[in-house]
Coordinates of N, CA, C and O in Angstrom, one line a residue:
M1 N 5.7 149.0 132.6 CA 6.4 148.6 131.4 C 5.4 147.4 130.9 O 5.3 147.6 129.6
I2 N 5.1 146.2 131.4 CA 4.6 145.2 131.1 C 3.1 145.8 130.6 O 2.4 145.4 129.8
K3 N 2.3 146.9 131.6 CA 1.1 147.1 131.1 C 0.9 147.9 129.6 O 0.2 147.9 128.9
K4 N 2.3 148.8 129.6 CA 2.1 149.4 128.0 C 2.3 148.4 126.8 O 2.0 148.3 126.0
I5 N 3.1 147.4 127.0 CA 3.3 146.2 126.1 C 2.0 145.8 126.1 O 1.7 145.5 124.7
I6 N 1.4 145.5 126.8 CA 0.4 144.7 126.7 C -1.1 145.8 126.0 O -1.7 145.1 124.9
A7 N -1.0 147.0 126.5 CA -1.7 147.9 125.6 C -1.3 148.4 124.3 O -2.4 148.1 123.4
F8 N -0.5 148.2 123.7 CA 0.0 148.0 122.5 C -0.2 147.0 121.3 O -0.6 147.4 120.7
L9 N -0.2 145.9 122.3 CA -0.4 144.9 121.7 C -2.0 144.4 121.5 O -2.5 144.3 120.2
L10 N -2.8 145.2 122.6 CA -4.6 145.2 122.5 C -4.6 146.3 121.4 O -5.7 145.8 120.2
I11 N -4.0 147.4 121.2 CA -4.3 148.6 120.4 C -4.2 147.8 118.8 O -4.6 148.2 117.9
A12 N -2.7 147.2 118.6 CA -2.3 146.6 117.3 C -3.2 145.7 117.0 O -3.7 145.7 115.6
S13 N -3.9 144.6 117.5 CA -4.5 143.5 117.6 C -6.1 144.4 116.8 O -6.4 143.6 116.0
A14 N -6.5 145.3 117.4 CA -7.8 145.8 117.4 C -7.8 146.5 115.8 O -8.7 146.4 115.2
A15 N -6.5 147.0 115.5 CA -6.5 148.0 114.5 C -6.0 146.6 113.0 O -7.3 146.9 112.2
V16 N -5.5 145.7 113.5 CA -5.5 144.9 112.5 C -6.7 143.7 112.2 O -7.3 143.8 111.1
L17 N -7.6 143.6 113.5 CA -8.9 143.0 112.9 C -9.8 143.8 112.2 O -10.6 143.9 111.4
F18 N -9.8 145.2 112.8 CA -10.4 146.5 112.1 C -10.3 146.3 110.7 O -11.4 146.5 109.5
W19 N -8.8 146.2 110.2 CA -8.5 146.5 108.7 C -9.2 145.1 108.0 O -9.5 145.3 106.9
F20 N -8.9 144.0 108.6 CA -9.3 143.0 107.9 C -10.9 142.9 107.5 O -11.4 142.8 106.4
T21 N -11.9 143.2 108.7 CA -13.2 143.8 108.7 C -13.6 144.6 107.3 O -14.3 144.3 106.5
F22 N -12.7 145.3 107.2 CA -13.0 146.8 106.4 C -12.8 146.1 105.2 O -13.6 146.5 104.1
A23 N -11.5 145.5 104.7 CA -11.1 145.1 103.7 C -12.0 144.0 102.9 O -12.1 144.2 101.7
I24 N -12.6 143.1 103.8 CA -13.5 142.2 103.3 C -14.7 142.6 103.1 O -15.3 142.5 102.4
W25 N -15.2 143.8 103.6 CA -16.3 144.5 103.4 C -16.8 145.3 102.7 O -17.5 145.2 101.6
T26 N -15.4 146.1 102.0 CA -15.1 146.8 100.6 C -15.1 146.3 99.5 O -15.0 146.6 98.8
G27 N -14.6 144.9 99.8 CA -14.1 143.9 98.4 C -12.6 144.1 98.1 O -12.7 143.4 96.9
L28 N -11.9 144.2 98.9 CA -10.4 144.1 98.7 C -10.1 142.8 98.8 O -9.2 142.3 98.3
Y29 N -10.6 142.1 100.3 CA -10.0 140.6 100.1 C -11.4 139.9 100.1 O -12.4 140.3 100.0
S30 N -11.2 138.4 100.0 CA -12.3 137.2 100.2 C -12.2 136.5 101.3 O -10.5 136.3 101.1
I31 N -12.9 135.7 101.3 CA -12.5 134.6 102.0 C -12.9 133.4 101.1 O -13.8 133.1 100.8
Y32 N -11.8 132.5 101.1 CA -11.7 131.3 100.3 C -11.7 130.0 101.2 O -10.6 129.9 101.8
T33 N -12.6 129.0 101.2 CA -12.6 127.9 102.0 C -12.8 126.7 101.2 O -13.4 126.5 100.5
V34 N -11.3 126.0 101.8 CA -10.6 124.8 101.3 C -11.3 123.7 102.3 O -11.0 123.5 103.1
P35 N -12.7 122.8 102.0 CA -13.3 122.0 102.7 C -12.1 120.7 102.9 O -11.5 120.5 102.3
P36 N -12.4 120.0 104.3 CA -11.3 118.9 104.4 C -11.8 117.7 103.1 O -12.6 117.8 102.4
S37 N -10.4 117.1 102.6 CA -10.6 116.2 101.4 C -9.6 115.4 101.9 O -8.3 115.6 102.5
P38 N -9.1 114.2 100.8 CA -7.9 113.6 101.1 C -6.6 114.6 101.0 O -5.7 113.8 101.5
G39 N -6.3 115.3 100.2 CA -5.2 115.9 99.9 C -4.8 116.7 101.0 O -4.0 117.1 101.5
E40 N -6.2 117.5 101.6 CA -6.1 118.4 102.8 C -7.1 118.0 104.1 O -8.4 118.2 103.9
P41 N -6.5 116.7 104.4 CA -7.5 116.5 105.8 C -8.2 117.6 106.6 O -9.2 117.2 107.1
D42 N -7.6 118.6 107.0 CA -7.5 119.3 107.8 C -8.5 120.5 107.4 O -9.3 121.3 108.1
G43 N -8.8 120.7 106.2 CA -9.3 121.9 105.3 C -8.6 123.3 105.9 O -7.6 123.2 106.8
S44 N -9.1 124.3 105.4 CA -8.4 125.6 105.6 C -9.3 126.7 104.9 O -10.0 126.1 104.2
T45 N -9.2 128.1 105.7 CA -9.4 129.4 105.3 C -8.7 130.0 105.1 O -8.0 130.5 106.0
L46 N -8.7 130.6 103.7 CA -8.1 131.6 103.5 C -8.7 133.0 103.2 O -9.6 133.3 102.9
I47 N -7.6 134.2 103.5 CA -8.1 135.5 103.5 C -7.3 135.7 102.1 O -5.9 135.6 102.0
I48 N -7.7 136.1 100.8 CA -6.9 136.3 99.9 C -7.4 137.7 99.3 O -8.5 138.0 99.7
A49 N -6.3 138.1 98.2 CA -6.8 139.4 97.9 C -7.9 139.0 96.3 O -7.7 138.1 95.8
R50 N -8.8 139.7 96.8 CA -9.8 139.7 95.9 C -9.8 140.2 94.4 O -9.1 140.8 94.1
E51 N -10.0 139.0 93.5 CA -10.1 139.5 91.8 C -11.3 139.9 91.3 O -12.5 139.9 92.1
Q52 N -11.4 140.8 90.5 CA -12.8 141.5 89.9 C -13.6 140.3 89.7 O -13.2 139.0 89.1
G53 N -14.9 140.5 89.9 CA -15.8 139.3 90.0 C -15.8 138.0 90.7 O -17.1 137.4 90.8
E54 N -15.1 138.5 91.7 CA -15.2 137.3 92.5 C -16.0 137.4 93.9 O -16.3 138.7 94.3
P55 N -16.5 136.6 94.6 CA -17.7 136.7 95.3 C -16.9 137.0 97.0 O -16.0 136.3 96.9
M56 N -17.6 137.8 97.8 CA -16.9 137.7 99.1 C -16.3 136.4 99.6 O -15.5 135.9 100.5
F57 N -17.3 135.0 99.7 CA -17.0 133.9 100.4 C -16.6 133.3 99.1 O -17.8 133.3 98.0
N58 N -16.0 132.3 98.9 CA -15.5 131.6 97.7 C -14.8 130.2 98.1 O -14.5 130.2 99.3
S59 N -15.0 129.1 97.1 CA -14.5 128.0 97.5 C -14.4 127.5 96.1 O -14.6 127.8 95.2
P60 N -13.9 125.9 96.3 CA -13.5 125.6 94.8 C -14.7 124.9 94.5 O -15.0 124.7 93.2
Q61 N -15.5 124.8 95.3 CA -17.2 124.3 94.7 C -18.0 125.4 94.2 O -18.9 124.9 93.6
Y62 N -17.2 126.6 94.3 CA -18.5 127.8 93.9 C -18.7 127.7 92.2 O -17.8 127.6 91.6
K63 N -19.6 127.9 91.8 CA -20.4 128.0 90.7 C -20.9 129.2 90.2 O -21.6 130.0 90.5
P64 N -20.1 129.9 89.4 CA -20.5 131.3 89.3 C -21.5 131.3 88.3 O -21.8 130.7 87.6
P65 N -22.4 132.4 88.4 CA -24.0 132.5 87.7 C -23.5 132.9 85.9 O -22.3 133.7 86.0
P66 N -24.0 132.4 85.3 CA -24.2 132.4 83.9 C -23.8 133.8 83.5 O -24.6 134.6 83.9
K67 N -23.3 134.3 82.9 CA -23.1 135.8 82.0 C -24.2 136.1 81.1 O -24.4 135.2 80.4
K68 N -24.8 137.1 81.5 CA -26.0 137.8 80.5 C -25.1 138.4 79.3 O -24.6 139.1 79.3
A69 N -25.7 137.4 77.8 CA -25.3 138.6 76.8 C -26.2 139.9 76.7 O -27.0 139.6 76.8
E70 N -25.3 140.8 76.7 CA -26.0 142.5 76.5 C -26.0 142.5 74.8 O -25.1 142.6 74.3
R71 N -26.9 142.9 74.8 CA -27.4 143.5 73.0 C -27.3 144.9 72.9 O -28.1 145.7 73.8
S72 N -26.4 145.5 72.3 CA -26.5 146.7 71.9 C -26.9 147.1 70.2 O -26.8 146.2 69.8
G73 N -27.3 148.2 70.0 CA -27.4 148.3 68.9 C -26.6 148.8 67.7 O -26.5 149.1 66.8
G74 N -25.1 148.9 68.1 CA -24.3 148.9 67.4 C -22.9 148.5 67.8 O -23.3 147.6 68.3
I75 N -21.6 148.9 67.4 CA -20.7 148.2 67.7 C -20.1 148.6 69.4 O -20.1 149.4 69.3
G76 N -20.2 147.6 70.1 CA -19.6 147.8 71.2 C -18.0 146.9 71.4 O -17.5 146.3 71.0
F77 N -17.7 147.8 72.5 CA -16.1 147.0 72.6 C -16.1 146.7 74.3 O -16.5 147.6 75.4
G78 N -16.2 145.5 74.4 CA -15.9 144.7 75.9 C -14.6 145.3 76.5 O -13.6 145.2 75.7
S79 N -14.7 144.8 77.6 CA -13.1 145.0 78.7 C -12.5 143.5 78.2 O -13.1 142.4 78.2
M80 N -11.3 143.6 78.3 CA -10.7 142.3 78.0 C -10.5 141.5 79.2 O -10.4 142.2 80.3
S81 N -10.8 140.1 79.3 CA -10.9 139.2 80.6 C -9.4 139.2 80.6 O -8.6 138.8 80.0
R82 N -8.8 139.3 81.9 CA -7.4 139.3 82.6 C -7.6 137.6 83.3 O -8.5 137.2 83.9
T83 N -6.5 137.3 83.1 CA -6.3 135.6 83.5 C -6.3 136.0 85.3 O -5.4 136.9 85.5
K84 N -6.9 135.3 86.1 CA -6.9 135.4 87.7 C -5.5 134.8 87.9 O -5.0 133.6 88.0
R85 N -4.7 135.4 88.7 CA -3.8 134.8 89.6 C -4.1 133.5 90.3 O -5.3 133.4 91.1
P86 N -3.6 132.5 90.9 CA -3.6 131.1 91.0 C -4.0 131.8 93.1 O -3.2 133.0 93.3
V87 N -4.6 130.9 93.5 CA -5.2 131.1 95.1 C -3.9 131.3 96.0 O -3.9 132.2 96.6
D88 N -2.7 130.6 95.6 CA -1.8 130.8 96.7 C -0.9 131.9 96.6 O -0.1 132.2 97.3
Q89 N -0.8 132.2 95.2 CA 0.2 133.6 95.0 C -1.1 134.6 95.8 O -0.3 136.2 96.0
R90 N -2.1 134.7 96.0 CA -2.8 136.0 96.4 C -3.4 135.8 98.0 O -4.1 136.6 98.6
T91 N -2.8 134.1 98.7 CA -3.1 134.3 99.9 C -2.4 135.6 100.6 O -1.0 135.5 100.9
L92 N -3.4 135.9 101.9 CA -2.9 136.6 102.9 C -2.6 136.0 104.4 O -1.5 136.5 104.8
V93 N -3.3 135.3 104.1 CA -3.8 134.8 105.8 C -4.5 133.5 105.7 O -5.3 133.4 105.0
E94 N -3.8 132.2 106.4 CA -4.5 130.6 106.7 C -4.6 130.8 107.8 O -4.4 131.0 108.8
L95 N -6.3 130.5 107.9 CA -7.1 130.1 108.8 C -7.5 128.6 109.1 O -7.6 128.1 108.2
P96 N -7.7 128.1 110.5 CA -8.3 126.7 110.3 C -9.7 127.1 109.8 O -10.1 127.9 109.3
Y97 N -10.1 125.4 109.4 CA -11.5 125.2 108.7 C -12.0 125.8 109.0 O -12.6 125.7 110.4
I98 N -13.5 126.9 108.6 CA -14.7 127.5 109.1 C -16.0 127.1 108.2 O -15.9 127.3 107.2
E99 N -16.4 126.0 108.8 CA -17.6 125.4 108.5 C -18.9 126.3 107.6 O -18.9 126.3 106.5
W100 N -19.2 127.6 108.6 CA -19.9 128.5 107.9 C -19.6 129.2 106.4 O -20.5 129.5 106.2
A101 N -18.3 129.5 106.9 CA -18.0 130.2 105.7 C -18.2 129.4 104.5 O -18.4 130.0 103.4
Y102 N -17.6 128.0 104.6 CA -17.8 126.9 103.3 C -19.1 127.2 103.1 O -19.4 127.3 101.6
Q103 N -20.1 126.9 103.9 CA -21.4 126.8 103.3 C -22.1 128.2 102.7 O -22.9 128.3 102.2
K104 N -21.5 129.4 103.1 CA -21.8 130.7 103.0 C -21.2 130.7 101.1 O -22.0 131.5 100.5
S105 N -20.2 130.0 101.1 CA -19.8 130.1 99.7 C -20.5 129.1 98.7 O -20.5 129.8 97.5
L106 N -21.3 128.5 99.2 CA -22.2 127.5 98.2 C -23.7 128.3 98.0 O -23.9 127.8 97.0
E107 N -23.9 129.3 98.9 CA -25.0 129.7 98.5 C -25.2 130.4 97.0 O -24.0 131.3 96.7
P108 N -26.3 130.3 96.1 CA -26.2 131.1 95.1 C -26.3 132.8 95.5 O -26.6 133.0 96.4
P109 N -25.6 133.3 94.3 CA -25.8 134.8 94.6 C -27.1 135.5 94.4 O -27.7 134.9 93.9
P110 N -27.1 136.3 95.1 CA -28.3 137.1 95.0 C -28.8 137.0 93.7 O -28.3 137.9 92.8
E111 N -30.3 137.5 93.3 CA -30.6 137.9 91.8 C -30.3 139.6 91.6 O -30.7 140.0 92.7
E112 N -30.1 139.7 90.5 CA -29.7 141.2 90.4 C -31.1 141.8 89.9 O -31.8 141.1 89.0
N113 N -31.8 143.1 90.1 CA -32.9 143.7 89.8 C -32.5 144.1 88.5 O -31.9 145.1 88.7
P114 N -33.3 144.0 87.5 CA -33.1 144.9 86.4 C -33.4 146.4 86.5 O -34.5 146.8 87.3
A115 N -32.7 147.2 86.1 CA -33.4 148.7 86.0 C -34.6 149.1 85.2 O -34.8 148.6 84.3
N116 N -35.5 149.8 85.8 CA -36.5 150.0 85.5 C -36.9 151.2 84.8 O -36.1 152.6 84.7

């Protein structure tokens, strides 16, 4: 009986780990790291639901790249910008502070190559 319970827990843990890895890789979730500060001395790393335009690794100090103005020959209709929900409403899991995730959030985004 104990072996069955342990086997079930291992399979369930592997499935949850697989889901979070898959969801982060595909862009459903994002890793948001809050560094230690006077307000939060231990810091934290959060797995959050990802909003459109957010990077995979994010933090309060992340600076998004400037948006390039697109010129077209006629009248264009852009998408309406939606307000982003606060991080605390999108938090799925709270983990201890992870330094490498915070450092990854500070890296500049990769340059996009223009289509030829």
